[in-house]
mmCIF file of C-alpha atoms in Angstrom:
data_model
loop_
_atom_site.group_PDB
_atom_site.id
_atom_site.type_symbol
_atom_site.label_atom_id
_atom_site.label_comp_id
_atom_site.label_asym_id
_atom_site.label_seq_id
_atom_site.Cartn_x
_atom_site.Cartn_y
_atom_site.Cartn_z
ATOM 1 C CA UNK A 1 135.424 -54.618 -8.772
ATOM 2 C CA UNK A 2 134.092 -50.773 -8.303
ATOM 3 C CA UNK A 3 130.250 -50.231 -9.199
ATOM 4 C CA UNK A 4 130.049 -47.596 -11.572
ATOM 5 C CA UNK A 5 128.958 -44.185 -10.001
ATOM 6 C CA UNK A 6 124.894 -43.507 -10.123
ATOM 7 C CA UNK A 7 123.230 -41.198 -12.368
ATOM 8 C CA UNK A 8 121.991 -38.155 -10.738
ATOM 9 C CA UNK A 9 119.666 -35.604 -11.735
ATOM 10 C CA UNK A 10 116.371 -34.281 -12.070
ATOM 11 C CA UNK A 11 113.990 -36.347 -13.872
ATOM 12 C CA UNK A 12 115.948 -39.524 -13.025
ATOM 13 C CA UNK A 13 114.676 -43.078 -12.413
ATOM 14 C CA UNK A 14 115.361 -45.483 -9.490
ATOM 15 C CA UNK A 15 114.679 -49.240 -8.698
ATOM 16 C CA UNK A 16 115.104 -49.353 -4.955
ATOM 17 C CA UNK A 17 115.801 -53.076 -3.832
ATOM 18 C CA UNK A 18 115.785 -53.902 0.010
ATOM 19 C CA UNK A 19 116.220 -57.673 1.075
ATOM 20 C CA UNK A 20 115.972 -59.235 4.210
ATOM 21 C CA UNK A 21 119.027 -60.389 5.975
ATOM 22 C CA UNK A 22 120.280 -63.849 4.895
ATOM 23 C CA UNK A 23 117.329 -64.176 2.937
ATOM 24 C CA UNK A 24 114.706 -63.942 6.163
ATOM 25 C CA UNK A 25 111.213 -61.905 6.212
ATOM 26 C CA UNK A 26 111.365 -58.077 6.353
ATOM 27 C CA UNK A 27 107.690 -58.301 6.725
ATOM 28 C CA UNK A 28 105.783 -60.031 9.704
ATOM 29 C CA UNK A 29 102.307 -58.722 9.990
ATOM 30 C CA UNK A 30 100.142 -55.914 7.939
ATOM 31 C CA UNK A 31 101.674 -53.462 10.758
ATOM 32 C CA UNK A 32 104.981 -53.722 9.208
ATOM 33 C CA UNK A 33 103.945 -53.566 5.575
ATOM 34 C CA UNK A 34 102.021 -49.857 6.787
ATOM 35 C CA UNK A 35 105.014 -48.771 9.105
ATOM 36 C CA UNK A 36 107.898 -49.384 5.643
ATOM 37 C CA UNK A 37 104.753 -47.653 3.743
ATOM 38 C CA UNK A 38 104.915 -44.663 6.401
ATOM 39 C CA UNK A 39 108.417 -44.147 6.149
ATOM 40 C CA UNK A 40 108.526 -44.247 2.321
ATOM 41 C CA UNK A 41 105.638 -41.707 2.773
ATOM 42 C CA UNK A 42 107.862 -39.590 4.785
ATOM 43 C CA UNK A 43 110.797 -39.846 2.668
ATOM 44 C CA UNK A 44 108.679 -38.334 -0.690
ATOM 45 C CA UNK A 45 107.326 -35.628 1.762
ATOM 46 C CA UNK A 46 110.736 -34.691 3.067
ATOM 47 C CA UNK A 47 112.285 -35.231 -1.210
ATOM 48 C CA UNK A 48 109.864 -34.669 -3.642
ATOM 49 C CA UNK A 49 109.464 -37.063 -6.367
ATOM 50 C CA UNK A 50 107.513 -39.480 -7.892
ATOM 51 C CA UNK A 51 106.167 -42.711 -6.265
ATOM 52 C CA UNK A 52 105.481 -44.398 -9.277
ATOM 53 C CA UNK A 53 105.201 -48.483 -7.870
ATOM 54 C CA UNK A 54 106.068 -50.352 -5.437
ATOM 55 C CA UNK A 55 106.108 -54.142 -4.274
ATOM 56 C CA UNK A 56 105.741 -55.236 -1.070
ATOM 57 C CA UNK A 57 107.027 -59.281 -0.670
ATOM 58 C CA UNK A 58 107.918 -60.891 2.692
ATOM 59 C CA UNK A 59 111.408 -60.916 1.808
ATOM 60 C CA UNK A 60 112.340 -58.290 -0.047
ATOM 61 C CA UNK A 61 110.610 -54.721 -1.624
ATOM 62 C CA UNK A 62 110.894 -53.094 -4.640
ATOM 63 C CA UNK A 63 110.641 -49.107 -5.320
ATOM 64 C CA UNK A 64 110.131 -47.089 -8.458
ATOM 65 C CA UNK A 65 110.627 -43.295 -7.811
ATOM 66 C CA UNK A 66 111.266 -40.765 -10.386
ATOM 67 C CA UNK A 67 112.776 -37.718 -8.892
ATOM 68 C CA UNK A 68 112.570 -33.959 -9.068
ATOM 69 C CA UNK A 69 115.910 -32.721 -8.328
ATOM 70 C CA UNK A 70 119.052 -35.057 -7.641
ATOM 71 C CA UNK A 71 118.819 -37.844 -5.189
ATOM 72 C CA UNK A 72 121.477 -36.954 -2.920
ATOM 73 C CA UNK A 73 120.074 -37.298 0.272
ATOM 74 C CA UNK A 74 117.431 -40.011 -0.249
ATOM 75 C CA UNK A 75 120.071 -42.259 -0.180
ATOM 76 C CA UNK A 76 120.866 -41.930 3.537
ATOM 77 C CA UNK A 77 116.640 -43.119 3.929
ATOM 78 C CA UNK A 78 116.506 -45.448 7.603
ATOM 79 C CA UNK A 79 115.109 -49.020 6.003
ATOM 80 C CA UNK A 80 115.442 -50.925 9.571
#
């Protein structure tokens, strides 16, 4: 079955899900909780928007961004 296409605009909201292969850790140690953290960092710096939560769980991570302008490109965002 086809996923229905994703609301774009400006304004919008996203929950951003990211799990761990085969349900394994994405998270080790506090340096790879502040790395993901870095790279979310430069994601809003390089596409404005709103950070407005986020969960950080050894497994898995949850993101609440409201954006500016469509999310296009935030989309292609490196989450190895």
């Amino acid at each position: 079955m086809v996923r229905p296409l994703r609301m774009e605009g400006a304004g919008c909201w996203y929950h951003i899900t990211a799990r761990g292969n085969e349900g394994r850790a994405m998270f080790w140690e506090d340096q790879d909780r502040s790395e993901f953290l870095r790279k979310v960092a430069e994601m809003m710096a390089r596409f404005p928007g709103l950070r407005h939560a986020f969960v950080l769980l050894e497994t898995h991570s949850y993101l609440l961004l409201q954006t500016v302008e469509p999310l296009g490109q935030r989309l292609t965002f490196d989450n190895s």
